[in-house]
Amino acid sequence: RAKSAGGNRFEFADREADERAITRHGLTNALPAALERGEFFIEYQPLVHLGDGSVHGAEALVRWSHPQHGVLGPDRFIPLAEHTGLIVPLGRWVLEESVAQARVWQERHADGGPLRINVNLSPTQLHHPGLVADTVEVLERAGLSPGALCLEVTESALIGADEGLLKPLRQLADMGVDIALDDFGTGYSNLANLRRLPVSVLKLDRSFTQSMQRAPADPVDLKIVEGIVSLAHSLELAVTVEGVETGAQADQLRELGCDTAQGWYYARPGAPDRIHSLVLTDAI
Ligand code: C2E
Ligand code: MG
Ligand code: MG
Ligand code: MG
């Protein structure tokens, strides 16, 4: 530890680190009771067709309404739940809740085509032996067709995945469930590797979208996105982009051939009723 004037700063940094560790510890311990008490809730963010701006579906994003800390985003607690295994029951709850919600949307907008639901899966859920059975059960109970569900798995979770890990995803894909590769472009997956993954959607990471915000956009980034889109399409994968914040970005990404988009420009994640009003008023 530094002894001179800098010493205070180091002690302060130490204390901050301690506090963060204590908070993490407290949050981790509080997770199971929070699930039982119903402190988690889901916000839905619309996915829209870049072509005409119509609503394609929504992504379910979990939040924790903590009695002391207020509303916590998933980055604060998903890694903790992942670490302790609580992600399995929590993830099952998210799936159940959001699949039931998608069924309600479909009933209310029968003429608007099927609204779809995207649900995130973490690596531990992928490894859990009950994944396929749980998913089938949840879909059947809600009466939602498997084709209306998209499970999002991050690229990094599938890097180096062996057949054992891919098998449940393949089973789900064979049933008609879409599998999306989330945060695509941030990992180091070999593009040729895409062929052996049972995925039907690439979700281009926000970092690409961000580089479209600069005007003029970095020409190399444009080329990269163009290349990814054309490769994806030749493999019959749909391309979704995340993090669209401006109309200029949306225009650029539409021109580059991306299929669907998600981001604050269209709507922030919100309560399920927001999706109704967006579909009804065609507000997007
Ligand atoms: P993700 O799946 O990549 O979700 C997209 C994140 O980008 C969300 O953050 C969303 O709120 C945010 N976002 C959407 N549009 C914009 C935009 O225009 N600009 C910016 N700056 N951000 C935007 P969120 O809700 O904090 O979720 C973070 C991550 O937590 C998610 O990343 C996902 O990996 C994970 N997550 C969320 N819900 C669940 C869940 O139920 N289960 C699991 N396993 N992971 C979840
Ligand atoms: Mg996602
Ligand atoms: Mg994502
Ligand atoms: Mg992301």
Coordinates of C-alpha atoms and ligand atoms in Angstrom, one line a residue:
R1 CA 0.0 0.0 0.0
A2 CA 1.3 3.5 -0.9
K3 CA 2.3 5.5 2.2
S4 CA 2.5 9.0 0.9
A5 CA -0.3 11.3 -0.4
G6 CA -1.5 8.7 -2.8
G7 CA -2.3 6.4 0.1
N8 CA -5.8 7.7 0.7
R9 CA -6.7 7.1 -2.9
F10 CA -5.7 3.5 -2.7
E11 CA -7.5 3.0 0.5
F12 CA -10.6 4.6 -1.1
A13 CA -10.3 2.3 -4.1
D14 CA -9.9 -0.7 -1.7
R15 CA -13.0 0.3 0.2
E16 CA -15.0 0.7 -3.0
A17 CA -13.9 -2.7 -4.1
D18 CA -14.9 -4.1 -0.7
E19 CA -18.3 -2.5 -1.0
R20 CA -18.9 -3.9 -4.4
A21 CA -17.9 -7.3 -3.2
I22 CA -20.3 -7.0 -0.2
T23 CA -23.1 -5.9 -2.5
R24 CA -22.5 -8.7 -4.8
H25 CA -22.5 -11.1 -1.9
G26 CA -25.7 -9.7 -0.6
L27 CA -27.4 -9.7 -4.0
T28 CA -26.3 -13.3 -4.6
N29 CA -27.8 -14.4 -1.3
A30 CA -31.0 -12.6 -1.9
L31 CA -31.7 -14.1 -5.3
P32 CA -33.7 -17.2 -4.3
A33 CA -36.0 -15.4 -2.0
A34 CA -36.5 -12.7 -4.6
L35 CA -37.6 -15.3 -7.1
E36 CA -40.0 -16.7 -4.6
R37 CA -41.4 -13.3 -3.6
G38 CA -41.9 -12.3 -7.3
E39 CA -39.4 -9.4 -7.3
F40 CA -38.4 -10.0 -10.9
F41 CA -40.3 -8.6 -13.8
I42 CA -39.9 -8.5 -17.6
E43 CA -39.7 -5.6 -20.0
Y44 CA -40.3 -6.1 -23.6
Q45 CA -38.5 -4.3 -26.4
P46 CA -40.0 -4.5 -29.9
L47 CA -38.2 -5.9 -32.9
V48 CA -39.3 -4.2 -36.1
H49 CA -39.0 -5.0 -39.8
L50 CA -36.5 -2.5 -41.3
G51 CA -38.4 -2.6 -44.5
D52 CA -41.7 -1.1 -43.4
G53 CA -41.3 -0.5 -39.7
S54 CA -44.0 -3.1 -38.7
V55 CA -43.6 -4.9 -35.4
H56 CA -42.0 -8.3 -35.8
G57 CA -42.0 -9.3 -32.1
A58 CA -40.3 -8.4 -28.9
E59 CA -37.3 -9.4 -26.8
A60 CA -37.9 -10.3 -23.1
L61 CA -35.5 -8.5 -20.8
V62 CA -35.6 -9.3 -17.1
R63 CA -35.3 -6.8 -14.3
W64 CA -35.1 -7.1 -10.5
S65 CA -37.2 -4.7 -8.4
H66 CA -35.0 -4.9 -5.3
P67 CA -36.6 -3.6 -2.1
Q68 CA -33.4 -1.6 -1.1
H69 CA -31.5 -1.0 -4.4
G70 CA -34.4 -0.2 -6.7
V71 CA -34.7 -1.6 -10.2
L72 CA -31.6 -3.5 -11.1
G73 CA -30.7 -4.4 -14.8
P74 CA -29.7 -7.9 -15.8
D75 CA -26.0 -7.1 -16.0
R76 CA -26.1 -6.6 -12.2
F77 CA -27.6 -10.0 -11.3
I78 CA -27.6 -12.5 -14.3
P79 CA -23.9 -13.2 -13.8
L80 CA -24.6 -13.9 -10.1
A81 CA -27.5 -16.1 -10.9
E82 CA -25.4 -17.9 -13.5
H83 CA -22.7 -18.5 -10.9
T84 CA -25.0 -20.1 -8.3
G85 CA -27.2 -21.9 -10.8
L86 CA -30.3 -19.9 -9.8
I87 CA -30.4 -18.9 -13.5
V88 CA -32.1 -22.2 -14.2
P89 CA -35.3 -21.6 -12.3
L90 CA -35.1 -17.8 -13.0
G91 CA -34.7 -18.5 -16.7
R92 CA -37.6 -21.0 -16.7
W93 CA -39.7 -18.3 -15.1
V94 CA -38.7 -15.7 -17.7
L95 CA -39.5 -18.3 -20.5
E96 CA -42.9 -19.2 -19.0
E97 CA -43.9 -15.6 -18.4
S98 CA -42.9 -14.2 -21.8
V99 CA -44.3 -17.2 -23.8
A100 CA -47.6 -16.6 -22.0
Q101 CA -47.4 -12.9 -22.8
A102 CA -46.7 -13.7 -26.5
R103 CA -49.8 -15.8 -26.6
V104 CA -51.9 -12.9 -25.2
W105 CA -50.5 -10.6 -28.0
Q106 CA -51.3 -13.1 -30.6
E107 CA -54.8 -13.5 -29.4
R108 CA -55.3 -9.7 -29.4
H109 CA -53.7 -9.2 -32.9
A110 CA -54.8 -12.3 -34.7
D111 CA -55.0 -10.3 -38.0
G112 CA -51.7 -8.7 -37.5
G113 CA -49.8 -11.9 -38.1
P114 CA -48.1 -13.8 -35.3
L115 CA -46.1 -11.7 -32.9
R116 CA -42.9 -13.4 -31.9
I117 CA -41.0 -13.6 -28.6
N118 CA -37.3 -13.6 -28.1
V119 CA -35.9 -15.0 -24.9
N120 CA -32.2 -15.0 -23.8
L121 CA -30.5 -18.2 -22.7
S122 CA -27.3 -18.2 -20.6
P123 CA -24.6 -20.8 -20.9
T124 CA -25.7 -22.7 -17.7
Q125 CA -29.2 -23.0 -19.2
L126 CA -27.8 -24.4 -22.3
H127 CA -26.0 -27.1 -20.3
H128 CA -29.1 -27.9 -18.2
P129 CA -30.5 -31.3 -19.2
G130 CA -34.1 -30.1 -18.8
L131 CA -33.9 -27.4 -21.5
V132 CA -35.8 -29.1 -24.3
A133 CA -38.5 -30.7 -22.1
D134 CA -39.0 -27.4 -20.2
T135 CA -39.3 -25.5 -23.4
V136 CA -41.8 -27.9 -24.9
E137 CA -43.9 -27.9 -21.8
V138 CA -44.0 -24.1 -21.6
L139 CA -45.0 -23.8 -25.2
E140 CA -47.7 -26.4 -24.9
R141 CA -49.1 -25.0 -21.7
A142 CA -49.4 -21.6 -23.3
G143 CA -50.6 -22.9 -26.6
L144 CA -47.9 -21.0 -28.5
S145 CA -46.5 -22.5 -31.7
P146 CA -42.7 -23.2 -31.5
G147 CA -42.2 -21.1 -34.6
A148 CA -43.2 -18.0 -32.6
L149 CA -40.3 -18.5 -30.1
C150 CA -36.7 -17.4 -30.7
L151 CA -34.0 -18.4 -28.1
E152 CA -31.0 -16.1 -28.1
V153 CA -27.7 -17.6 -27.3
T154 CA -24.5 -15.5 -27.3
E155 CA -21.8 -16.2 -29.8
S156 CA -19.3 -16.7 -27.0
A157 CA -21.5 -19.4 -25.4
L158 CA -21.3 -21.4 -28.6
I159 CA -17.6 -21.0 -29.4
G160 CA -16.0 -24.4 -29.4
A161 CA -19.4 -26.0 -28.6
D162 CA -19.3 -29.8 -29.1
E163 CA -22.1 -31.9 -30.5
G164 CA -23.3 -32.7 -26.9
L165 CA -24.0 -29.0 -26.3
L166 CA -25.5 -28.4 -29.7
K167 CA -27.9 -31.4 -29.6
P168 CA -30.6 -29.8 -27.5
L169 CA -30.4 -26.6 -29.6
R170 CA -30.7 -28.8 -32.7
Q171 CA -33.8 -30.6 -31.2
L172 CA -35.4 -27.2 -30.6
A173 CA -34.6 -26.0 -34.0
D174 CA -36.0 -29.1 -35.6
M175 CA -39.3 -28.4 -33.7
G176 CA -39.4 -25.0 -35.3
V177 CA -37.9 -22.8 -32.6
D178 CA -35.6 -20.1 -34.0
I179 CA -32.1 -19.9 -32.4
A180 CA -30.4 -16.6 -32.7
L181 CA -26.7 -15.9 -32.2
D182 CA -26.7 -12.9 -29.9
D183 CA -24.0 -10.2 -29.8
F184 CA -22.7 -11.5 -33.0
G185 CA -19.3 -10.1 -34.0
T186 CA -17.9 -9.7 -30.5
G187 CA -16.6 -13.2 -30.2
Y188 CA -14.0 -14.9 -32.3
S189 CA -16.1 -17.5 -34.0
N190 CA -14.9 -18.8 -37.3
L191 CA -17.5 -17.7 -39.9
A192 CA -17.3 -21.1 -41.5
N193 CA -18.3 -22.5 -38.1
L194 CA -21.7 -20.9 -38.6
R195 CA -22.7 -23.7 -40.9
R196 CA -22.6 -26.4 -38.2
L197 CA -24.6 -24.3 -35.7
P198 CA -28.4 -24.8 -35.6
V199 CA -29.0 -21.1 -35.8
S200 CA -31.4 -19.2 -38.1
V201 CA -30.8 -15.6 -36.9
L202 CA -27.7 -13.5 -36.5
K203 CA -28.1 -10.7 -34.0
L204 CA -25.4 -8.1 -34.9
D205 CA -23.9 -6.6 -31.8
R206 CA -24.5 -3.0 -30.9
S207 CA -20.9 -2.1 -31.5
F208 CA -21.5 -2.3 -35.2
T209 CA -24.6 -0.2 -35.0
Q210 CA -22.7 2.4 -32.9
S211 CA -20.1 2.8 -35.7
M212 CA -23.0 3.7 -38.1
Q213 CA -23.8 6.7 -35.9
R214 CA -20.7 8.6 -37.0
A215 CA -21.2 10.5 -40.2
P216 CA -19.7 9.4 -42.5
A217 CA -19.6 5.9 -41.0
D218 CA -16.3 4.1 -41.0
P219 CA -16.1 2.6 -44.5
V220 CA -14.3 -0.5 -43.2
D221 CA -17.2 -1.1 -40.7
L222 CA -19.7 -0.7 -43.5
K223 CA -17.8 -3.3 -45.6
I224 CA -17.7 -5.7 -42.6
V225 CA -21.5 -5.4 -42.0
E226 CA -22.1 -5.8 -45.7
G227 CA -20.0 -8.9 -45.8
I228 CA -21.7 -10.4 -42.7
V229 CA -25.1 -9.7 -44.1
S230 CA -24.3 -11.3 -47.4
L231 CA -22.7 -14.3 -45.8
A232 CA -25.7 -14.7 -43.4
H233 CA -28.2 -14.5 -46.3
S234 CA -26.3 -17.0 -48.4
L235 CA -26.6 -19.4 -45.4
E236 CA -30.3 -18.5 -45.1
L237 CA -29.9 -16.7 -41.8
A238 CA -31.9 -13.6 -41.0
V239 CA -30.0 -10.6 -39.7
T240 CA -31.2 -8.5 -36.7
V241 CA -29.4 -5.4 -35.5
E242 CA -29.4 -4.2 -31.9
G243 CA -28.9 -0.8 -30.5
V244 CA -30.4 1.3 -33.2
E245 CA -30.7 4.8 -31.7
T246 CA -31.1 7.1 -34.7
G247 CA -33.0 7.2 -38.0
A248 CA -29.7 7.6 -39.9
Q249 CA -28.5 4.3 -38.4
A250 CA -31.8 2.6 -39.4
D251 CA -31.5 3.9 -43.0
Q252 CA -27.9 2.8 -43.3
L253 CA -28.6 -0.7 -41.9
R254 CA -31.7 -1.1 -44.1
E255 CA -29.5 -0.2 -47.1
L256 CA -26.9 -2.8 -46.0
G257 CA -29.7 -5.4 -46.2
C258 CA -30.4 -6.1 -42.5
D259 CA -33.8 -7.6 -41.9
T260 CA -35.0 -6.6 -38.5
A261 CA -33.9 -4.0 -35.9
Q262 CA -34.2 -3.2 -32.2
G263 CA -33.2 -0.1 -30.3
W264 CA -34.2 3.1 -28.6
Y265 CA -35.0 4.8 -31.9
Y266 CA -38.0 2.5 -32.2
A267 CA -38.8 2.0 -28.5
R268 CA -37.1 1.4 -25.2
P269 CA -37.8 -1.8 -23.3
G270 CA -41.2 -1.4 -21.5
A271 CA -44.4 -2.9 -20.2
P272 CA -46.2 -5.5 -22.3
D273 CA -49.1 -3.1 -23.1
R274 CA -46.7 -0.9 -25.0
I275 CA -46.4 -3.7 -27.6
H276 CA -50.2 -3.7 -28.0
S277 CA -50.3 0.0 -28.6
L278 CA -47.4 -0.1 -31.0
V279 CA -49.0 -2.8 -33.1
L280 CA -52.4 -1.1 -33.0
T281 CA -51.3 2.4 -33.9
D282 CA -48.5 1.4 -36.2
A283 CA -46.6 4.1 -34.2
I284 CA -43.2 2.9 -35.3
Ligands
C2E1 P1 -28.9 -8.4 -25.0 O1 -29.6 -9.7 -25.1 O2 -27.8 -8.1 -26.0 O3 -30.0 -7.3 -24.9 C1 -29.9 -6.1 -25.5 C2 -29.5 -5.0 -24.5 O4 -29.4 -3.8 -25.2 C3 -30.6 -4.8 -23.4 O5 -30.0 -4.4 -22.2 C4 -31.4 -3.6 -24.0 O6 -32.1 -2.8 -23.0 C5 -30.2 -2.8 -24.6 N1 -30.7 -1.9 -25.6 C6 -31.7 -2.0 -26.5 N2 -31.8 -1.0 -27.4 C7 -30.7 -0.2 -27.1 C8 -30.2 1.0 -27.7 O7 -30.8 1.5 -28.7 N3 -29.1 1.6 -27.2 C9 -28.5 1.0 -26.1 N4 -27.4 1.6 -25.6 N5 -28.9 -0.2 -25.5 C10 -30.0 -0.8 -26.0 P2 -30.4 -5.0 -20.8 O8 -31.9 -5.1 -20.8 O9 -29.7 -4.3 -19.8 O10 -29.9 -6.5 -20.9 C11 -28.5 -6.8 -20.9 C12 -28.2 -8.2 -21.2 O11 -28.7 -9.0 -20.1 C13 -28.9 -8.7 -22.4 O12 -28.2 -8.4 -23.5 C14 -28.9 -10.2 -22.1 O13 -27.7 -10.8 -22.5 C15 -29.0 -10.3 -20.6 N6 -30.4 -10.7 -20.3 C16 -31.5 -9.9 -20.2 N7 -32.6 -10.6 -19.9 C17 -32.1 -11.9 -19.7 C18 -32.8 -13.2 -19.3 O14 -34.0 -13.3 -19.1 N8 -32.0 -14.3 -19.2 C19 -30.6 -14.2 -19.5 N9 -29.9 -15.3 -19.4 N10 -30.0 -13.1 -19.9 C20 -30.8 -11.9 -19.9
MG2 MG -30.6 -10.8 -26.4
MG3 MG -27.9 -8.8 -28.0
MG4 MG -25.7 -7.0 -26.9

